[in-house]
Amino acid sequence: MTIIDKPADVPAPRSGGEKSGRLLDVKDLHVEFHTRDGVVKAVNGVNYSVDAGETLAVLGESGSGKSVTAQAIMGILDMPPGKIPQGEIVFRGQDMLKMSNEERRKVRGRKIAMIFQDALSSLNPVLSVGYQLGEMFRVHEGMSRKQSKAKAVELMDRVKIPAAKERVNDYPHQFSGGMRQRIMIAMALALEPDLIIADEPTTALDVTVQAQVMDLLAELQREYNMGLILITHDLGVVADVADKIAVMYAGRIVETAPVHELYKRPAHPYTRGLLDSIPRLDQKGSELYAIKGLPPNLLKIPSGCAFNPRCPKAQDICRTEVPPLVPVTERDGTDLAGRGSACHFWKETIHG
Amino acid sequence: MPDLMKSPAADEPEVALAPPSGKAAEAGEVGGARSLWGDAWRDLRRRPLFVISGLLILLVLLVSAFPGLFTSADPGSGDLTNNFLGSPQLGHFFQDDWFGYDRQGRSIYARVVFGARNSVMVGLGVTLLVTVFGGLVGMLAGYFGGFWDSLLSRITDVFFGIPFLLGAMVVLNAFTDRDVWVITGALAFLGWTQIARVMRGAVITTKHADYVMAAKALGAGTKRILFRHVLPNAVAPVIVVATIALGTYIVAESTLSYLGLGFASDAVSWGADISDATQDIRNNPHTLIFPAGMLSITVLAFIMLGDAVREALDPKLR
Amino acid sequence: MAEVPKNDEPTDATPNVSEVETVDAETPEEAVAAIEAPVERGEPILQVRNLVKHFPLTQGVIVKRQIGAVKAVDGISFDLYQGETLGIVGESGCGKSTVAKLLMTLEQATAGEVFYKGQDITKLSGRALKAVRRNIQMVFQDPYTSLNPRMTVGDIIGEPFEIHPEVAPKGSRRQKVQDLLDVVGLNPEYINRYPHQFSGGQRQRIGIARGLALNPEIIICDEPVSALDVSVQAQVINLMEKLQDEFNLSYLFIAHDLSIVRHISDRVGVMYLGKMAEIGSDEQIYDHPTHPYTQALLSAVPVPDPEAREGRERIILTGDVPSPANPPSGCRFRTRCWKAQDKCAQEVPLLAIPERFVDQDTPAAHESACHFAEEKDVVHAA
């Protein structure tokens, strides 16, 4: 039992020069799926970047393309039916989409690791946790069984699994949900990657365990000075850990902003709607604001701005022209660093 | 239960509708009424495997229902003086000597045509009995669980332990007058266990579904829950297994007839003809090839149909 | 159930305390709803007394031997009043879903009573049970699995009428189904469509329409919005509130999302490992929690407001919820509690107004099952 405050945002990089600067640049990424019913346009020109030691939160609902983007970065998309017709994924200056499978495999796991939502189905039920953790060292670093097991215990200690030595030979089902998610984190950390992609890492967990796991993740990120892409639908989780946020809708980024700015002054009607539709814990409040309509059908995304059928501000231009992601400025034109909005009426949205 | 067989092809679990990636958003605009059966049918229609096997099966069914449409010859009457082991005349489509004559001077074409009925009737009959009885046992065991499950499952295991053909031989040996009903009954008596097991598993999965819970919460009785909620959703794997099994029942009938334990010697049956033909295969292969070929094609068609239906039902195989 | 006097002027500056709200409510419906709720309580419509559900753990294939029991619900008591919403919160495995099933008599209670208008429904069967079921309906969590994929929407919403034919004569059923579709905000022309043609939010509306069909008095909602997208959750919550006013429904609203529960509930009960830890009005629970578990739970909720977050104290619990098959002795929360002392291991704390608050005129005076109950505001920024 510990009562802690939000830790200060002081990065304490373990190693210096090599692990800094721009890690990942996603440029104009498109992903589509060819299905029985037609072409599902899951990602339609996504741009984002992550630096070392930075946490980017990608926020979106189901069907927004947030997970597909991550799978494309990891190179674990099912192709077919998936297809990347356009775009670049530049990791440390190299476009991963142009790499050979062998090169790609070397990056995956060693440089970029991923944590999934469902830890139980991501772990092999018939192998002990220690064996699965050690596998990374045996495969990538050619360690012996004994060495790799010792490494596994060390990792389990690092993610604060109590009695790691005794539990290293246990099987995944013998651990609770929170502990399993810690094992997943340990596995992702094994080779000290530069970038971790966490896809809804705490969604399946209880609130009290959620906080533990998020804290651990944030702590390890600081310690290793890793980049972190946090994919989630939960505006609350994002507020806790992210440095900057990219909001996705129908396969596009509709707003980017540093975390504090986004909550204070959203510059896209969708973000505003989302924030308004969440009931508050500290107030009773009256009727909830509800975004009208349904999430878009990716088989036939509305023309113009994909959000236009649900948007209270929609005008004719919204139905015909796709709004680009433009920089957002103060009323007087002063730059707002890191802010962008893909709305024809962002000025009205942010400045009232 | 009898409506099980009504539309064997048109059944599809809900998951099958999601695109394989599951990335498609939900339909914003709801289209016209599209039932799951209808969707499965649309999907099946586009599969060559289904179209070919379906046409073959239609043909076989037509032949067995109206053999007189296909030949005017009498499969029982032989003319030893003119037609003793006459060779096939492959150009003489649908004529008596198309497939040649056997050692008793009977038209092999006519025998193949008339033999279809016995084989198909046994196949369909056994499948129907097995699906109804095995399905019922499996459903009761799966749905009620506990004591009934233990009891019914153990009985199923006992029957499962009896070798299918050997058991059928022993049973049929006790009958001298073996007609379609006796053979059907004997095969069904030993063959229901597979369906019972499949049904039990499917029912156990389905009975825990939320919509079953919802029906209970409304106060629905057991009968309604079983027949409106559990059965329609549990029947898909049973239909697949039954379709494939149909072919194997036809094979079993032929095997028994070949061994002399199937149809009485005066009945027309592919199995009996195959048995006759083996006396002199080397000199007169045509006496074997045509009945055996028809048997293989029929069985293959049913197995292919079963496969096509299973693929339509299982999204993972897409 | 002790009444808590609430006529003190709220010290909190925020105008969100219940009385204030009834006055300030923006629409007449809201004012009516707020007045109808806990303020003028008549007889409770549902009384739950010492409800227990143990799932036996057995060994052996044919002869089954009981080797233990999962104590999913272990002695729960609460009341539900006409027209109010009682929220039940707790983590997975705390037994809240089992409570729902027990109230629906979908599970047989091991012990305890559930009185619906004075009648113990756990003892009913056959026709009498069927009659009670008309009045207690349920909305399920997962809109993707709670609708039979082989039935049309019309058949699904019309099924209650087939089971209870006395509610609607045969000829009027189609019209009734269409009316229900309209009530939940769906196009009545969709009557012949199948569930898979609808989105998650729409499906949940269909589930709600089915629950409304028999004109019930009580609707038990088991995580009704947790499977929905954020933007759709608000729509469904608003619909449920509208229907409550329209049909004077009582809701038992089971959820793990504490913000949503606060929004919709008049009173809230917090469950932990099969027991009720704390119960009171939404203001009492959220603004003046006295049970350490409630405090920890509330403080752990991520809030979509980074600045409020930074001012808040966070209580991070260590460890996981113990297994309900082998719960800790005494207070069940003691293994994770920072206040735990010897007494907590020996004595089971009773759910009652803590002694120190008994005669005090304070929102902290509500039922809390803790030996060392103490008020602590963890929701508002310091």
mmCIF file of N, CA and C in Angstrom, chain A residues 1-7 61-62 176 178-179 206-212 215 233-237 239-240 259-260 263-264 270 274-275 277-295 310, chain C residues 16 21 26 30 91-92 199 202 229-232 234-235 237-238 256 258-260 262-266 282 286-287 296-298 300-307 309-310 312-320 336 338 376 379-380:
data_model
loop_
_atom_site.group_PDB
_atom_site.id
_atom_site.type_symbol
_atom_site.label_atom_id
_atom_site.label_comp_id
_atom_site.label_asym_id
_atom_site.label_seq_id
_atom_site.Cartn_x
_atom_site.Cartn_y
_atom_site.Cartn_z
ATOM 1 N N MET A 1 0.842 -1.190 0.000
ATOM 2 C CA MET A 1 0.000 0.000 0.000
ATOM 3 C C MET A 1 0.872 1.233 0.000
ATOM 4 N N THR A 2 0.725 2.004 -1.042
ATOM 5 C CA THR A 2 1.504 3.224 -1.122
ATOM 6 C C THR A 2 0.613 4.345 -1.591
ATOM 7 N N ILE A 3 0.817 5.469 -1.043
ATOM 8 C CA ILE A 3 0.083 6.627 -1.540
ATOM 9 C C ILE A 3 1.111 7.509 -2.219
ATOM 10 N N ILE A 4 0.920 7.674 -3.496
ATOM 11 C CA ILE A 4 1.933 8.450 -4.215
ATOM 12 C C ILE A 4 1.271 9.567 -4.983
ATOM 13 N N ASP A 5 2.046 10.533 -5.293
ATOM 14 C CA ASP A 5 1.566 11.588 -6.161
ATOM 15 C C ASP A 5 2.047 11.305 -7.558
ATOM 16 N N LYS A 6 1.477 12.043 -8.475
ATOM 17 C CA LYS A 6 1.944 11.899 -9.854
ATOM 18 C C LYS A 6 3.439 12.209 -9.899
ATOM 19 N N PRO A 7 4.225 11.286 -10.378
ATOM 20 C CA PRO A 7 5.669 11.518 -10.384
ATOM 21 C C PRO A 7 6.019 12.669 -11.322
ATOM 22 N N GLU A 61 -12.155 5.158 -31.052
ATOM 23 C CA GLU A 61 -13.140 4.130 -30.742
ATOM 24 C C GLU A 61 -12.893 2.921 -31.638
ATOM 25 N N SER A 62 -13.743 1.914 -31.501
ATOM 26 C CA SER A 62 -13.568 0.750 -32.355
ATOM 27 C C SER A 62 -13.787 1.174 -33.802
ATOM 28 N N SER A 176 -2.792 -14.050 -11.903
ATOM 29 C CA SER A 176 -3.987 -13.217 -12.052
ATOM 30 C C SER A 176 -3.820 -12.323 -13.273
ATOM 31 N N GLY A 178 -3.699 -9.107 -13.633
ATOM 32 C CA GLY A 178 -2.707 -8.042 -13.491
ATOM 33 C C GLY A 178 -1.290 -8.583 -13.600
ATOM 34 N N MET A 179 -1.059 -9.745 -12.982
ATOM 35 C CA MET A 179 0.277 -10.354 -13.027
ATOM 36 C C MET A 179 0.621 -10.792 -14.442
ATOM 37 N N ASP A 206 -9.049 -4.682 -13.795
ATOM 38 C CA ASP A 206 -9.850 -3.907 -12.860
ATOM 39 C C ASP A 206 -9.188 -2.574 -12.569
ATOM 40 N N VAL A 207 -10.005 -1.625 -12.137
ATOM 41 C CA VAL A 207 -9.493 -0.267 -11.920
ATOM 42 C C VAL A 207 -8.282 -0.238 -10.989
ATOM 43 N N THR A 208 -8.364 -0.962 -9.882
ATOM 44 C CA THR A 208 -7.264 -0.862 -8.916
ATOM 45 C C THR A 208 -5.988 -1.487 -9.475
ATOM 46 N N VAL A 209 -6.145 -2.512 -10.308
ATOM 47 C CA VAL A 209 -4.975 -3.162 -10.901
ATOM 48 C C VAL A 209 -4.468 -2.340 -12.078
ATOM 49 N N GLN A 210 -5.424 -1.730 -12.787
ATOM 50 C CA GLN A 210 -5.089 -0.844 -13.900
ATOM 51 C C GLN A 210 -4.054 0.199 -13.484
ATOM 52 N N ALA A 211 -4.311 0.816 -12.342
ATOM 53 C CA ALA A 211 -3.422 1.875 -11.866
ATOM 54 C C ALA A 211 -2.020 1.323 -11.608
ATOM 55 N N GLN A 212 -1.962 0.134 -11.015
ATOM 56 C CA GLN A 212 -0.649 -0.482 -10.762
ATOM 57 C C GLN A 212 0.119 -0.684 -12.064
ATOM 58 N N ASP A 215 1.241 2.539 -13.820
ATOM 59 C CA ASP A 215 2.373 3.118 -13.100
ATOM 60 C C ASP A 215 3.668 2.402 -13.432
ATOM 61 N N HIS A 233 -8.998 3.576 -25.851
ATOM 62 C CA HIS A 233 -10.249 4.297 -26.095
ATOM 63 C C HIS A 233 -10.625 5.094 -24.852
ATOM 64 N N ASP A 234 -9.803 4.979 -23.801
ATOM 65 C CA ASP A 234 -10.168 5.515 -22.500
ATOM 66 C C ASP A 234 -9.519 6.874 -22.282
ATOM 67 N N LEU A 235 -10.326 7.909 -22.321
ATOM 68 C CA LEU A 235 -9.800 9.268 -22.154
ATOM 69 C C LEU A 235 -9.165 9.462 -20.788
ATOM 70 N N GLY A 236 -9.588 8.666 -19.816
ATOM 71 C CA GLY A 236 -9.030 8.793 -18.476
ATOM 72 C C GLY A 236 -7.612 8.262 -18.404
ATOM 73 N N VAL A 237 -7.393 7.072 -18.953
ATOM 74 C CA VAL A 237 -6.064 6.469 -18.929
ATOM 75 C C VAL A 237 -5.071 7.370 -19.639
ATOM 76 N N ALA A 239 -5.136 10.595 -20.028
ATOM 77 C CA ALA A 239 -4.828 11.802 -19.266
ATOM 78 C C ALA A 239 -3.719 11.539 -18.259
ATOM 79 N N ASP A 240 -3.633 10.313 -17.782
ATOM 80 C CA ASP A 240 -2.659 9.976 -16.761
ATOM 81 C C ASP A 240 -1.223 9.946 -17.251
ATOM 82 N N VAL A 259 -1.049 16.775 -23.973
ATOM 83 C CA VAL A 259 -2.153 16.218 -23.209
ATOM 84 C C VAL A 259 -2.990 17.272 -22.494
ATOM 85 N N HIS A 260 -2.357 18.224 -21.842
ATOM 86 C CA HIS A 260 -3.133 19.199 -21.085
ATOM 87 C C HIS A 260 -4.018 20.053 -21.979
ATOM 88 N N TYR A 263 -7.461 18.458 -23.298
ATOM 89 C CA TYR A 263 -8.607 18.387 -22.388
ATOM 90 C C TYR A 263 -9.164 19.778 -22.096
ATOM 91 N N LYS A 264 -8.261 20.753 -22.091
ATOM 92 C CA LYS A 264 -8.697 22.102 -21.771
ATOM 93 C C LYS A 264 -9.444 22.731 -22.943
ATOM 94 N N TYR A 270 -15.296 16.370 -32.704
ATOM 95 C CA TYR A 270 -15.373 14.993 -32.228
ATOM 96 C C TYR A 270 -14.740 14.861 -30.841
ATOM 97 N N LEU A 274 -16.607 13.832 -27.431
ATOM 98 C CA LEU A 274 -16.178 12.718 -26.584
ATOM 99 C C LEU A 274 -16.010 13.180 -25.149
ATOM 100 N N LEU A 275 -15.316 14.311 -24.973
ATOM 101 C CA LEU A 275 -15.057 14.802 -23.620
ATOM 102 C C LEU A 275 -16.371 15.133 -22.909
ATOM 103 N N SER A 277 -19.232 13.793 -23.435
ATOM 104 C CA SER A 277 -20.153 12.673 -23.253
ATOM 105 C C SER A 277 -19.741 11.771 -22.103
ATOM 106 N N ILE A 278 -18.631 12.097 -21.448
ATOM 107 C CA ILE A 278 -18.192 11.250 -20.336
ATOM 108 C C ILE A 278 -18.720 11.802 -19.026
ATOM 109 N N PRO A 279 -19.429 10.975 -18.260
ATOM 110 C CA PRO A 279 -19.887 11.470 -16.966
ATOM 111 C C PRO A 279 -18.702 11.702 -16.040
ATOM 112 N N ARG A 280 -18.879 12.625 -15.105
ATOM 113 C CA ARG A 280 -17.766 12.958 -14.211
ATOM 114 C C ARG A 280 -17.875 12.210 -12.911
ATOM 115 N N LEU A 281 -16.717 11.936 -12.346
ATOM 116 C CA LEU A 281 -16.680 11.218 -11.082
ATOM 117 C C LEU A 281 -16.952 12.173 -9.926
ATOM 118 N N ASP A 282 -16.577 13.431 -10.098
ATOM 119 C CA ASP A 282 -16.629 14.342 -8.961
ATOM 120 C C ASP A 282 -17.871 15.222 -8.961
ATOM 121 N N GLN A 283 -18.733 15.052 -9.967
ATOM 122 C CA GLN A 283 -19.977 15.816 -9.976
ATOM 123 C C GLN A 283 -21.089 14.932 -10.468
ATOM 124 N N LYS A 284 -22.308 15.264 -10.033
ATOM 125 C CA LYS A 284 -23.433 14.467 -10.485
ATOM 126 C C LYS A 284 -23.799 14.810 -11.918
ATOM 127 N N GLY A 285 -23.906 16.095 -12.221
ATOM 128 C CA GLY A 285 -24.208 16.507 -13.577
ATOM 129 C C GLY A 285 -25.620 16.156 -14.007
ATOM 130 N N SER A 286 -26.087 16.845 -15.063
ATOM 131 C CA SER A 286 -27.425 16.544 -15.563
ATOM 132 C C SER A 286 -27.304 15.640 -16.772
ATOM 133 N N GLU A 287 -28.179 15.812 -17.737
ATOM 134 C CA GLU A 287 -28.175 14.909 -18.887
ATOM 135 C C GLU A 287 -26.828 14.939 -19.601
ATOM 136 N N LEU A 288 -26.391 13.780 -20.046
ATOM 137 C CA LEU A 288 -25.111 13.696 -20.737
ATOM 138 C C LEU A 288 -25.239 14.232 -22.142
ATOM 139 N N TYR A 289 -24.178 14.869 -22.600
ATOM 140 C CA TYR A 289 -24.134 15.208 -24.003
ATOM 141 C C TYR A 289 -23.852 13.917 -24.770
ATOM 142 N N ALA A 290 -24.587 13.675 -25.823
ATOM 143 C CA ALA A 290 -24.340 12.469 -26.611
ATOM 144 C C ALA A 290 -24.048 12.853 -28.043
ATOM 145 N N ILE A 291 -22.972 12.303 -28.591
ATOM 146 C CA ILE A 291 -22.714 12.477 -30.019
ATOM 147 C C ILE A 291 -23.795 11.699 -30.742
ATOM 148 N N LYS A 292 -24.500 12.351 -31.644
ATOM 149 C CA LYS A 292 -25.598 11.645 -32.305
ATOM 150 C C LYS A 292 -25.043 10.664 -33.337
ATOM 151 N N GLY A 293 -25.898 9.759 -33.782
ATOM 152 C CA GLY A 293 -25.543 8.877 -34.878
ATOM 153 C C GLY A 293 -24.635 7.727 -34.481
ATOM 154 N N LEU A 294 -24.127 7.065 -35.507
ATOM 155 C CA LEU A 294 -23.359 5.840 -35.315
ATOM 156 C C LEU A 294 -21.936 6.017 -35.805
ATOM 157 N N PRO A 295 -21.006 5.218 -35.270
ATOM 158 C CA PRO A 295 -19.644 5.226 -35.820
ATOM 159 C C PRO A 295 -19.696 4.894 -37.307
ATOM 160 N N ARG A 310 -22.355 13.300 -38.004
ATOM 161 C CA ARG A 310 -22.591 13.312 -36.566
ATOM 162 C C ARG A 310 -22.240 14.656 -35.948
ATOM 163 N N ASN C 16 -23.937 20.364 -6.660
ATOM 164 C CA ASN C 16 -24.290 19.057 -7.186
ATOM 165 C C ASN C 16 -24.861 18.133 -6.121
ATOM 166 N N GLU C 21 -29.786 20.049 -6.561
ATOM 167 C CA GLU C 21 -30.010 19.692 -7.936
ATOM 168 C C GLU C 21 -31.504 19.655 -8.275
ATOM 169 N N GLU C 26 -32.448 21.290 -14.939
ATOM 170 C CA GLU C 26 -32.678 22.133 -16.092
ATOM 171 C C GLU C 26 -34.017 21.875 -16.766
ATOM 172 N N GLU C 30 -36.442 16.248 -15.240
ATOM 173 C CA GLU C 30 -35.366 15.929 -14.309
ATOM 174 C C GLU C 30 -35.775 16.230 -12.885
ATOM 175 N N GLU C 91 -15.137 -4.707 -8.450
ATOM 176 C CA GLU C 91 -14.241 -5.237 -9.465
ATOM 177 C C GLU C 91 -14.728 -6.598 -9.934
ATOM 178 N N SER C 92 -14.110 -7.122 -11.003
ATOM 179 C CA SER C 92 -14.552 -8.418 -11.489
ATOM 180 C C SER C 92 -14.348 -9.451 -10.391
ATOM 181 N N SER C 199 -25.648 -2.108 -35.339
ATOM 182 C CA SER C 199 -24.412 -1.811 -34.617
ATOM 183 C C SER C 199 -24.614 -2.088 -33.140
ATOM 184 N N GLN C 202 -27.219 0.044 -31.370
ATOM 185 C CA GLN C 202 -28.568 -0.290 -31.803
ATOM 186 C C GLN C 202 -29.022 -1.613 -31.203
ATOM 187 N N ASP C 229 -19.045 1.719 -27.550
ATOM 188 C CA ASP C 229 -18.094 2.807 -27.742
ATOM 189 C C ASP C 229 -18.481 4.008 -26.895
ATOM 190 N N VAL C 230 -17.475 4.793 -26.525
ATOM 191 C CA VAL C 230 -17.712 5.938 -25.655
ATOM 192 C C VAL C 230 -18.810 6.842 -26.220
ATOM 193 N N SER C 231 -18.739 7.120 -27.518
ATOM 194 C CA SER C 231 -19.694 8.079 -28.080
ATOM 195 C C SER C 231 -21.106 7.509 -28.079
ATOM 196 N N VAL C 232 -21.243 6.206 -28.004
ATOM 197 C CA VAL C 232 -22.569 5.588 -28.031
ATOM 198 C C VAL C 232 -23.086 5.355 -26.614
ATOM 199 N N ALA C 234 -23.149 7.333 -24.098
ATOM 200 C CA ALA C 234 -23.956 8.446 -23.614
ATOM 201 C C ALA C 234 -25.371 8.365 -24.169
ATOM 202 N N GLN C 235 -25.500 7.976 -25.443
ATOM 203 C CA GLN C 235 -26.831 7.839 -26.039
ATOM 204 C C GLN C 235 -27.671 6.832 -25.262
ATOM 205 N N ILE C 237 -27.207 5.661 -22.177
ATOM 206 C CA ILE C 237 -27.478 6.115 -20.808
ATOM 207 C C ILE C 237 -28.640 7.114 -20.799
ATOM 208 N N ASN C 238 -28.596 8.058 -21.745
ATOM 209 C CA ASN C 238 -29.686 9.045 -21.809
ATOM 210 C C ASN C 238 -31.023 8.370 -22.077
ATOM 211 N N HIS C 256 -18.891 -1.525 -13.624
ATOM 212 C CA HIS C 256 -17.600 -1.312 -12.995
ATOM 213 C C HIS C 256 -17.110 0.122 -13.236
ATOM 214 N N LEU C 258 -17.183 3.636 -12.508
ATOM 215 C CA LEU C 258 -17.707 4.420 -11.397
ATOM 216 C C LEU C 258 -18.295 5.757 -11.829
ATOM 217 N N SER C 259 -17.774 6.343 -12.903
ATOM 218 C CA SER C 259 -18.312 7.631 -13.347
ATOM 219 C C SER C 259 -19.731 7.465 -13.865
ATOM 220 N N ILE C 260 -19.941 6.420 -14.644
ATOM 221 C CA ILE C 260 -21.278 6.200 -15.192
ATOM 222 C C ILE C 260 -22.255 5.872 -14.073
ATOM 223 N N ARG C 262 -22.122 6.867 -11.009
ATOM 224 C CA ARG C 262 -22.484 8.094 -10.301
ATOM 225 C C ARG C 262 -23.511 8.889 -11.095
ATOM 226 N N HIS C 263 -23.302 8.939 -12.391
ATOM 227 C CA HIS C 263 -24.206 9.736 -13.209
ATOM 228 C C HIS C 263 -25.649 9.240 -13.113
ATOM 229 N N ILE C 264 -25.835 7.946 -13.151
ATOM 230 C CA ILE C 264 -27.197 7.432 -13.298
ATOM 231 C C ILE C 264 -27.841 7.063 -11.962
ATOM 232 N N SER C 265 -27.036 6.876 -10.909
ATOM 233 C CA SER C 265 -27.596 6.283 -9.688
ATOM 234 C C SER C 265 -28.072 7.324 -8.688
ATOM 235 N N ASP C 266 -29.092 6.932 -7.927
ATOM 236 C CA ASP C 266 -29.497 7.724 -6.775
ATOM 237 C C ASP C 266 -28.758 7.240 -5.534
ATOM 238 N N ASP C 282 -25.466 8.663 -3.726
ATOM 239 C CA ASP C 282 -24.292 8.870 -4.584
ATOM 240 C C ASP C 282 -23.359 9.907 -3.984
ATOM 241 N N TYR C 286 -19.549 8.954 -3.100
ATOM 242 C CA TYR C 286 -18.496 9.543 -3.933
ATOM 243 C C TYR C 286 -17.773 10.705 -3.246
ATOM 244 N N ASP C 287 -18.523 11.481 -2.499
ATOM 245 C CA ASP C 287 -17.896 12.659 -1.895
ATOM 246 C C ASP C 287 -17.476 12.424 -0.449
ATOM 247 N N ALA C 296 -10.057 3.601 -2.159
ATOM 248 C CA ALA C 296 -9.024 3.148 -3.092
ATOM 249 C C ALA C 296 -9.584 3.052 -4.501
ATOM 250 N N LEU C 297 -10.779 2.496 -4.594
ATOM 251 C CA LEU C 297 -11.428 2.317 -5.889
ATOM 252 C C LEU C 297 -11.635 3.666 -6.564
ATOM 253 N N LEU C 298 -12.174 4.605 -5.819
ATOM 254 C CA LEU C 298 -12.450 5.925 -6.388
ATOM 255 C C LEU C 298 -11.162 6.635 -6.789
ATOM 256 N N ALA C 300 -8.491 5.382 -7.775
ATOM 257 C CA ALA C 300 -7.794 4.741 -8.896
ATOM 258 C C ALA C 300 -8.439 5.057 -10.232
ATOM 259 N N VAL C 301 -9.652 5.585 -10.223
ATOM 260 C CA VAL C 301 -10.345 5.837 -11.483
ATOM 261 C C VAL C 301 -9.595 6.889 -12.280
ATOM 262 N N PRO C 302 -9.196 6.571 -13.480
ATOM 263 C CA PRO C 302 -8.538 7.586 -14.291
ATOM 264 C C PRO C 302 -9.564 8.636 -14.705
ATOM 265 N N VAL C 303 -9.231 9.890 -14.516
ATOM 266 C CA VAL C 303 -10.174 10.968 -14.821
ATOM 267 C C VAL C 303 -9.712 11.693 -16.074
ATOM 268 N N PRO C 304 -10.613 11.951 -16.982
ATOM 269 C CA PRO C 304 -10.198 12.615 -18.224
ATOM 270 C C PRO C 304 -9.937 14.097 -18.015
ATOM 271 N N ASP C 305 -9.077 14.414 -17.123
ATOM 272 C CA ASP C 305 -8.748 15.801 -16.829
ATOM 273 C C ASP C 305 -7.402 15.805 -16.125
ATOM 274 N N PRO C 306 -6.342 16.028 -16.895
ATOM 275 C CA PRO C 306 -5.000 15.860 -16.317
ATOM 276 C C PRO C 306 -4.743 16.792 -15.145
ATOM 277 N N GLU C 307 -5.372 17.953 -15.145
ATOM 278 C CA GLU C 307 -5.065 18.873 -14.060
ATOM 279 C C GLU C 307 -5.738 18.467 -12.756
ATOM 280 N N ARG C 309 -6.416 15.564 -12.077
ATOM 281 C CA ARG C 309 -5.726 14.359 -11.709
ATOM 282 C C ARG C 309 -4.503 14.642 -10.853
ATOM 283 N N GLU C 310 -3.768 15.650 -11.262
ATOM 284 C CA GLU C 310 -2.522 15.899 -10.560
ATOM 285 C C GLU C 310 -2.752 16.384 -9.136
ATOM 286 N N ARG C 312 -5.120 15.272 -7.274
ATOM 287 C CA ARG C 312 -5.783 14.240 -6.484
ATOM 288 C C ARG C 312 -4.783 13.300 -5.844
ATOM 289 N N GLU C 313 -5.171 12.819 -4.700
ATOM 290 C CA GLU C 313 -4.351 11.813 -4.040
ATOM 291 C C GLU C 313 -4.692 10.459 -4.664
ATOM 292 N N ARG C 314 -3.689 9.658 -4.834
ATOM 293 C CA ARG C 314 -3.983 8.331 -5.373
ATOM 294 C C ARG C 314 -3.616 7.263 -4.358
ATOM 295 N N ILE C 315 -4.494 6.315 -4.203
ATOM 296 C CA ILE C 315 -4.213 5.186 -3.333
ATOM 297 C C ILE C 315 -3.996 4.001 -4.258
ATOM 298 N N ILE C 316 -2.799 3.504 -4.289
ATOM 299 C CA ILE C 316 -2.530 2.365 -5.144
ATOM 300 C C ILE C 316 -2.538 1.115 -4.280
ATOM 301 N N LEU C 317 -3.488 0.248 -4.508
ATOM 302 C CA LEU C 317 -3.539 -0.987 -3.723
ATOM 303 C C LEU C 317 -2.481 -1.941 -4.222
ATOM 304 N N THR C 318 -1.952 -2.719 -3.321
ATOM 305 C CA THR C 318 -1.021 -3.748 -3.754
ATOM 306 C C THR C 318 -1.781 -5.060 -3.879
ATOM 307 N N GLY C 319 -1.253 -5.931 -4.692
ATOM 308 C CA GLY C 319 -1.824 -7.268 -4.790
ATOM 309 C C GLY C 319 -3.143 -7.305 -5.528
ATOM 310 N N ASP C 320 -3.688 -8.517 -5.637
ATOM 311 C CA ASP C 320 -4.916 -8.736 -6.375
ATOM 312 C C ASP C 320 -6.033 -9.123 -5.418
ATOM 313 N N ARG C 336 -5.509 -6.271 1.614
ATOM 314 C CA ARG C 336 -5.024 -5.197 0.741
ATOM 315 C C ARG C 336 -5.177 -3.835 1.415
ATOM 316 N N TRP C 338 -4.578 -0.731 4.057
ATOM 317 C CA TRP C 338 -3.457 -0.127 4.770
ATOM 318 C C TRP C 338 -3.780 0.159 6.230
ATOM 319 N N LYS C 376 -12.834 10.308 3.845
ATOM 320 C CA LYS C 376 -11.676 10.759 3.096
ATOM 321 C C LYS C 376 -12.142 11.110 1.698
ATOM 322 N N VAL C 379 -11.978 12.106 -4.457
ATOM 323 C CA VAL C 379 -12.459 12.396 -5.804
ATOM 324 C C VAL C 379 -12.109 13.812 -6.241
ATOM 325 N N HIS C 380 -12.213 14.733 -5.310
ATOM 326 C CA HIS C 380 -11.980 16.122 -5.681
ATOM 327 C C HIS C 380 -10.525 16.502 -5.478
#
